[in-house]
Amino acid sequence: MKYKLDFRTYSDALKKNQLLGLKCRSCGNITCPPTMVCRKCASFDQEVIQLSGTGKIKTFTTTYVAPMGREVEAPYTIVMVALDEGPWISGNLIDIDPARVDMNIIGCWVMLGNKVFPGDCYSSGEAARPLFSTVRNI
């Protein structure tokens, strides 16, 4: 079975600041990042949709010890964002110094950006990953 939205297509869209997801034709659930089946009903009947890339920070963590090959990036803050369309996705928060991040960022509105990471020992090559910047507080 072929993926409706494979990781390469997802990553290529991110490089253009477009966030793609999947909408289940059986139950209407929206999934992002892409999966083979709907996370709610396990249906294979999904369609590719473009998502807004905006949402609210639900939780976060600040990483002080980065994985091998990315040590120079630490510290950095990773946020879980509830997109306006429903799914939660993670990405780095780029506009607040990690030393200043605290619980006050919970509920902040954010907007999608991207960063292209080179391949490393954990990946199959270059790929874009979501980044977020704050736009307003609730």
mmCIF file with all atom_site columns, C-alpha atoms in Angstrom:
data_model
loop_
_atom_site.group_PDB
_atom_site.id
_atom_site.type_symbol
_atom_site.label_atom_id
_atom_site.label_alt_id
_atom_site.label_comp_id
_atom_site.label_asym_id
_atom_site.label_entity_id
_atom_site.label_seq_id
_atom_site.pdbx_PDB_ins_code
_atom_site.Cartn_x
_atom_site.Cartn_y
_atom_site.Cartn_z
_atom_site.occupancy
_atom_site.B_iso_or_equiv
_atom_site.pdbx_formal_charge
_atom_site.auth_seq_id
_atom_site.auth_comp_id
_atom_site.auth_asym_id
_atom_site.auth_atom_id
_atom_site.pdbx_PDB_model_num
ATOM 1   C CA . MET A 1 1   ? 0.000   0.000  0.000  1.00 0.00 ? 1   MET A CA 1
ATOM 2   C CA . LYS A 1 2   ? 1.257   3.481  -0.882 1.00 0.00 ? 2   LYS A CA 1
ATOM 3   C CA . TYR A 1 3   ? 1.255   6.431  1.518  1.00 0.00 ? 3   TYR A CA 1
ATOM 4   C CA . LYS A 1 4   ? -1.220  9.191  0.578  1.00 0.00 ? 4   LYS A CA 1
ATOM 5   C CA . LEU A 1 5   ? 1.332   11.694 1.900  1.00 0.00 ? 5   LEU A CA 1
ATOM 6   C CA . ASP A 1 6   ? 4.894   10.450 2.192  1.00 0.00 ? 6   ASP A CA 1
ATOM 7   C CA . PHE A 1 7   ? 7.536   12.135 4.327  1.00 0.00 ? 7   PHE A CA 1
ATOM 8   C CA . ARG A 1 8   ? 9.481   13.505 1.335  1.00 0.00 ? 8   ARG A CA 1
ATOM 9   C CA . THR A 1 9   ? 6.391   15.319 -0.016 1.00 0.00 ? 9   THR A CA 1
ATOM 10  C CA . TYR A 1 10  ? 5.589   16.578 3.510  1.00 0.00 ? 10  TYR A CA 1
ATOM 11  C CA . SER A 1 11  ? 9.168   17.864 3.927  1.00 0.00 ? 11  SER A CA 1
ATOM 12  C CA . ASP A 1 12  ? 9.253   19.484 0.467  1.00 0.00 ? 12  ASP A CA 1
ATOM 13  C CA . ALA A 1 13  ? 6.026   21.358 1.274  1.00 0.00 ? 13  ALA A CA 1
ATOM 14  C CA . LEU A 1 14  ? 7.488   22.525 4.609  1.00 0.00 ? 14  LEU A CA 1
ATOM 15  C CA . LYS A 1 15  ? 10.447  23.998 2.711  1.00 0.00 ? 15  LYS A CA 1
ATOM 16  C CA . LYS A 1 16  ? 7.850   26.256 1.035  1.00 0.00 ? 16  LYS A CA 1
ATOM 17  C CA . ASN A 1 17  ? 6.201   27.081 4.415  1.00 0.00 ? 17  ASN A CA 1
ATOM 18  C CA . GLN A 1 18  ? 3.224   24.886 3.561  1.00 0.00 ? 18  GLN A CA 1
ATOM 19  C CA . LEU A 1 19  ? 1.979   22.428 6.151  1.00 0.00 ? 19  LEU A CA 1
ATOM 20  C CA . LEU A 1 20  ? 0.262   19.378 4.692  1.00 0.00 ? 20  LEU A CA 1
ATOM 21  C CA . GLY A 1 21  ? -1.903  16.954 6.604  1.00 0.00 ? 21  GLY A CA 1
ATOM 22  C CA . LEU A 1 22  ? -4.423  14.216 5.941  1.00 0.00 ? 22  LEU A CA 1
ATOM 23  C CA . LYS A 1 23  ? -8.193  14.354 6.327  1.00 0.00 ? 23  LYS A CA 1
ATOM 24  C CA . CYS A 1 24  ? -9.999  11.067 6.793  1.00 0.00 ? 24  CYS A CA 1
ATOM 25  C CA . ARG A 1 25  ? -12.871 10.590 4.357  1.00 0.00 ? 25  ARG A CA 1
ATOM 26  C CA . SER A 1 26  ? -14.496 8.104  6.754  1.00 0.00 ? 26  SER A CA 1
ATOM 27  C CA . CYS A 1 27  ? -14.615 10.094 10.010 1.00 0.00 ? 27  CYS A CA 1
ATOM 28  C CA . GLY A 1 28  ? -13.322 13.582 9.155  1.00 0.00 ? 28  GLY A CA 1
ATOM 29  C CA . ASN A 1 29  ? -10.337 13.421 11.527 1.00 0.00 ? 29  ASN A CA 1
ATOM 30  C CA . ILE A 1 30  ? -7.301  15.486 10.515 1.00 0.00 ? 30  ILE A CA 1
ATOM 31  C CA . THR A 1 31  ? -3.820  14.015 11.001 1.00 0.00 ? 31  THR A CA 1
ATOM 32  C CA . CYS A 1 32  ? -0.431  15.722 10.921 1.00 0.00 ? 32  CYS A CA 1
ATOM 33  C CA . PRO A 1 33  ? 2.344   14.704 10.508 1.00 0.00 ? 33  PRO A CA 1
ATOM 34  C CA . PRO A 1 34  ? 1.356   12.079 7.932  1.00 0.00 ? 34  PRO A CA 1
ATOM 35  C CA . THR A 1 35  ? 0.528   8.488  8.832  1.00 0.00 ? 35  THR A CA 1
ATOM 36  C CA . MET A 1 36  ? -0.570  5.488  6.793  1.00 0.00 ? 36  MET A CA 1
ATOM 37  C CA . VAL A 1 37  ? -3.995  5.267  8.457  1.00 0.00 ? 37  VAL A CA 1
ATOM 38  C CA . CYS A 1 38  ? -6.348  7.621  10.277 1.00 0.00 ? 38  CYS A CA 1
ATOM 39  C CA . ARG A 1 39  ? -5.366  7.904  13.942 1.00 0.00 ? 39  ARG A CA 1
ATOM 40  C CA . LYS A 1 40  ? -9.021  7.915  15.001 1.00 0.00 ? 40  LYS A CA 1
ATOM 41  C CA . CYS A 1 41  ? -10.688 5.146  12.964 1.00 0.00 ? 41  CYS A CA 1
ATOM 42  C CA . ALA A 1 42  ? -7.747  3.390  11.215 1.00 0.00 ? 42  ALA A CA 1
ATOM 43  C CA . SER A 1 43  ? -9.215  4.020  7.748  1.00 0.00 ? 43  SER A CA 1
ATOM 44  C CA . PHE A 1 44  ? -6.868  4.108  4.753  1.00 0.00 ? 44  PHE A CA 1
ATOM 45  C CA . ASP A 1 45  ? -9.278  6.476  2.949  1.00 0.00 ? 45  ASP A CA 1
ATOM 46  C CA . GLN A 1 46  ? -7.563  9.835  3.483  1.00 0.00 ? 46  GLN A CA 1
ATOM 47  C CA . GLU A 1 47  ? -7.002  12.937 1.357  1.00 0.00 ? 47  GLU A CA 1
ATOM 48  C CA . VAL A 1 48  ? -4.104  15.408 1.439  1.00 0.00 ? 48  VAL A CA 1
ATOM 49  C CA . ILE A 1 49  ? -5.058  18.881 2.685  1.00 0.00 ? 49  ILE A CA 1
ATOM 50  C CA . GLN A 1 50  ? -3.152  22.083 3.404  1.00 0.00 ? 50  GLN A CA 1
ATOM 51  C CA . LEU A 1 51  ? -3.248  23.246 7.025  1.00 0.00 ? 51  LEU A CA 1
ATOM 52  C CA . SER A 1 52  ? -3.024  26.820 8.309  1.00 0.00 ? 52  SER A CA 1
ATOM 53  C CA . GLY A 1 53  ? 0.213   26.355 10.257 1.00 0.00 ? 53  GLY A CA 1
ATOM 54  C CA . THR A 1 54  ? -1.167  28.404 13.148 1.00 0.00 ? 54  THR A CA 1
ATOM 55  C CA . GLY A 1 55  ? -2.170  27.247 16.602 1.00 0.00 ? 55  GLY A CA 1
ATOM 56  C CA . LYS A 1 56  ? -1.555  27.448 20.350 1.00 0.00 ? 56  LYS A CA 1
ATOM 57  C CA . ILE A 1 57  ? 1.348   26.129 22.402 1.00 0.00 ? 57  ILE A CA 1
ATOM 58  C CA . LYS A 1 58  ? 0.098   23.340 24.679 1.00 0.00 ? 58  LYS A CA 1
ATOM 59  C CA . THR A 1 59  ? 3.375   22.247 26.277 1.00 0.00 ? 59  THR A CA 1
ATOM 60  C CA . PHE A 1 60  ? 7.129   22.573 25.816 1.00 0.00 ? 60  PHE A CA 1
ATOM 61  C CA . THR A 1 61  ? 10.538  21.320 26.828 1.00 0.00 ? 61  THR A CA 1
ATOM 62  C CA . THR A 1 62  ? 13.946  22.919 26.598 1.00 0.00 ? 62  THR A CA 1
ATOM 63  C CA . THR A 1 63  ? 16.766  20.669 25.435 1.00 0.00 ? 63  THR A CA 1
ATOM 64  C CA . TYR A 1 64  ? 20.206  21.332 26.884 1.00 0.00 ? 64  TYR A CA 1
ATOM 65  C CA . VAL A 1 65  ? 21.941  18.172 25.640 1.00 0.00 ? 65  VAL A CA 1
ATOM 66  C CA . ALA A 1 66  ? 21.374  17.728 21.909 1.00 0.00 ? 66  ALA A CA 1
ATOM 67  C CA . PRO A 1 67  ? 21.725  14.507 19.923 1.00 0.00 ? 67  PRO A CA 1
ATOM 68  C CA . MET A 1 68  ? 25.058  13.651 18.359 1.00 0.00 ? 68  MET A CA 1
ATOM 69  C CA . GLY A 1 69  ? 25.792  15.946 15.431 1.00 0.00 ? 69  GLY A CA 1
ATOM 70  C CA . ARG A 1 70  ? 23.546  18.746 16.697 1.00 0.00 ? 70  ARG A CA 1
ATOM 71  C CA . GLU A 1 71  ? 25.399  19.739 19.842 1.00 0.00 ? 71  GLU A CA 1
ATOM 72  C CA . VAL A 1 72  ? 25.936  23.316 18.608 1.00 0.00 ? 72  VAL A CA 1
ATOM 73  C CA . GLU A 1 73  ? 22.153  23.873 18.469 1.00 0.00 ? 73  GLU A CA 1
ATOM 74  C CA . ALA A 1 74  ? 21.618  23.405 22.228 1.00 0.00 ? 74  ALA A CA 1
ATOM 75  C CA . PRO A 1 75  ? 19.904  24.808 24.116 1.00 0.00 ? 75  PRO A CA 1
ATOM 76  C CA . TYR A 1 76  ? 16.643  24.945 22.157 1.00 0.00 ? 76  TYR A CA 1
ATOM 77  C CA . THR A 1 77  ? 12.958  24.798 23.013 1.00 0.00 ? 77  THR A CA 1
ATOM 78  C CA . ILE A 1 78  ? 10.576  22.274 21.457 1.00 0.00 ? 78  ILE A CA 1
ATOM 79  C CA . VAL A 1 79  ? 6.865   23.079 21.612 1.00 0.00 ? 79  VAL A CA 1
ATOM 80  C CA . MET A 1 80  ? 3.754   20.968 21.086 1.00 0.00 ? 80  MET A CA 1
ATOM 81  C CA . VAL A 1 81  ? 1.254   23.048 19.128 1.00 0.00 ? 81  VAL A CA 1
ATOM 82  C CA . ALA A 1 82  ? -2.466  22.363 18.799 1.00 0.00 ? 82  ALA A CA 1
ATOM 83  C CA . LEU A 1 83  ? -3.119  23.492 15.241 1.00 0.00 ? 83  LEU A CA 1
ATOM 84  C CA . ASP A 1 84  ? -6.276  25.462 14.489 1.00 0.00 ? 84  ASP A CA 1
ATOM 85  C CA . GLU A 1 85  ? -7.527  22.407 12.577 1.00 0.00 ? 85  GLU A CA 1
ATOM 86  C CA . GLY A 1 86  ? -7.067  20.083 15.565 1.00 0.00 ? 86  GLY A CA 1
ATOM 87  C CA . PRO A 1 87  ? -3.930  17.934 15.344 1.00 0.00 ? 87  PRO A CA 1
ATOM 88  C CA . TRP A 1 88  ? -0.930  18.550 17.578 1.00 0.00 ? 88  TRP A CA 1
ATOM 89  C CA . ILE A 1 89  ? 2.556   18.784 16.078 1.00 0.00 ? 89  ILE A CA 1
ATOM 90  C CA . SER A 1 90  ? 5.967   19.512 17.536 1.00 0.00 ? 90  SER A CA 1
ATOM 91  C CA . GLY A 1 91  ? 8.609   21.931 16.378 1.00 0.00 ? 91  GLY A CA 1
ATOM 92  C CA . ASN A 1 92  ? 11.299  24.248 17.653 1.00 0.00 ? 92  ASN A CA 1
ATOM 93  C CA . LEU A 1 93  ? 10.315  27.644 19.070 1.00 0.00 ? 93  LEU A CA 1
ATOM 94  C CA . ILE A 1 94  ? 12.660  30.152 17.450 1.00 0.00 ? 94  ILE A CA 1
ATOM 95  C CA . ASP A 1 95  ? 11.840  33.657 18.635 1.00 0.00 ? 95  ASP A CA 1
ATOM 96  C CA . ILE A 1 96  ? 12.300  33.357 22.409 1.00 0.00 ? 96  ILE A CA 1
ATOM 97  C CA . ASP A 1 97  ? 15.670  32.699 24.026 1.00 0.00 ? 97  ASP A CA 1
ATOM 98  C CA . PRO A 1 98  ? 15.482  29.236 25.652 1.00 0.00 ? 98  PRO A CA 1
ATOM 99  C CA . ALA A 1 99  ? 16.865  30.731 28.880 1.00 0.00 ? 99  ALA A CA 1
ATOM 100 C CA . ARG A 1 100 ? 13.779  32.992 29.066 1.00 0.00 ? 100 ARG A CA 1
ATOM 101 C CA . VAL A 1 101 ? 11.112  30.403 28.239 1.00 0.00 ? 101 VAL A CA 1
ATOM 102 C CA . ASP A 1 102 ? 8.735   29.699 31.110 1.00 0.00 ? 102 ASP A CA 1
ATOM 103 C CA . MET A 1 103 ? 5.155   28.545 31.706 1.00 0.00 ? 103 MET A CA 1
ATOM 104 C CA . ASN A 1 104 ? 3.841   31.846 30.320 1.00 0.00 ? 104 ASN A CA 1
ATOM 105 C CA . ILE A 1 105 ? 4.298   30.531 26.772 1.00 0.00 ? 105 ILE A CA 1
ATOM 106 C CA . ILE A 1 106 ? 1.514   27.977 27.307 1.00 0.00 ? 106 ILE A CA 1
ATOM 107 C CA . GLY A 1 107 ? -1.464  29.241 25.310 1.00 0.00 ? 107 GLY A CA 1
ATOM 108 C CA . CYS A 1 108 ? 0.576   31.590 23.111 1.00 0.00 ? 108 CYS A CA 1
ATOM 109 C CA . TRP A 1 109 ? -0.434  31.678 19.462 1.00 0.00 ? 109 TRP A CA 1
ATOM 110 C CA . VAL A 1 110 ? 2.284   30.613 17.051 1.00 0.00 ? 110 VAL A CA 1
ATOM 111 C CA . MET A 1 111 ? 2.856   30.559 13.318 1.00 0.00 ? 111 MET A CA 1
ATOM 112 C CA . LEU A 1 112 ? 4.696   27.978 11.224 1.00 0.00 ? 112 LEU A CA 1
ATOM 113 C CA . GLY A 1 113 ? 8.132   28.413 9.726  1.00 0.00 ? 113 GLY A CA 1
ATOM 114 C CA . ASN A 1 114 ? 10.697  25.797 8.773  1.00 0.00 ? 114 ASN A CA 1
ATOM 115 C CA . LYS A 1 115 ? 14.326  24.826 8.950  1.00 0.00 ? 115 LYS A CA 1
ATOM 116 C CA . VAL A 1 116 ? 16.117  22.438 6.658  1.00 0.00 ? 116 VAL A CA 1
ATOM 117 C CA . PHE A 1 117 ? 18.306  20.055 8.617  1.00 0.00 ? 117 PHE A CA 1
ATOM 118 C CA . PRO A 1 118 ? 21.169  18.216 6.948  1.00 0.00 ? 118 PRO A CA 1
ATOM 119 C CA . GLY A 1 119 ? 21.163  14.467 7.167  1.00 0.00 ? 119 GLY A CA 1
ATOM 120 C CA . ASP A 1 120 ? 22.768  12.893 10.210 1.00 0.00 ? 120 ASP A CA 1
ATOM 121 C CA . CYS A 1 121 ? 23.325  9.438  11.637 1.00 0.00 ? 121 CYS A CA 1
ATOM 122 C CA . TYR A 1 122 ? 19.627  9.272  12.668 1.00 0.00 ? 122 TYR A CA 1
ATOM 123 C CA . SER A 1 123 ? 18.031  10.203 9.340  1.00 0.00 ? 123 SER A CA 1
ATOM 124 C CA . SER A 1 124 ? 17.967  9.298  5.675  1.00 0.00 ? 124 SER A CA 1
ATOM 125 C CA . GLY A 1 125 ? 19.135  12.742 4.553  1.00 0.00 ? 125 GLY A CA 1
ATOM 126 C CA . GLU A 1 126 ? 18.175  16.391 4.381  1.00 0.00 ? 126 GLU A CA 1
ATOM 127 C CA . ALA A 1 127 ? 14.650  17.243 5.517  1.00 0.00 ? 127 ALA A CA 1
ATOM 128 C CA . ALA A 1 128 ? 12.631  20.244 6.668  1.00 0.00 ? 128 ALA A CA 1
ATOM 129 C CA . ARG A 1 129 ? 11.192  20.359 10.165 1.00 0.00 ? 129 ARG A CA 1
ATOM 130 C CA . PRO A 1 130 ? 8.524   22.683 11.608 1.00 0.00 ? 130 PRO A CA 1
ATOM 131 C CA . LEU A 1 131 ? 9.619   25.800 13.471 1.00 0.00 ? 131 LEU A CA 1
ATOM 132 C CA . PHE A 1 132 ? 7.277   28.156 15.277 1.00 0.00 ? 132 PHE A CA 1
ATOM 133 C CA . SER A 1 133 ? 7.344   31.824 16.210 1.00 0.00 ? 133 SER A CA 1
ATOM 134 C CA . THR A 1 134 ? 4.909   33.567 18.534 1.00 0.00 ? 134 THR A CA 1
ATOM 135 C CA . VAL A 1 135 ? 2.275   35.891 17.065 1.00 0.00 ? 135 VAL A CA 1
ATOM 136 C CA . ARG A 1 136 ? 0.142   36.892 20.067 1.00 0.00 ? 136 ARG A CA 1
ATOM 137 C CA . ASN A 1 137 ? -0.898  35.790 23.539 1.00 0.00 ? 137 ASN A CA 1
ATOM 138 C CA . ILE A 1 138 ? -4.370  34.656 24.565 1.00 0.00 ? 138 ILE A CA 1
#
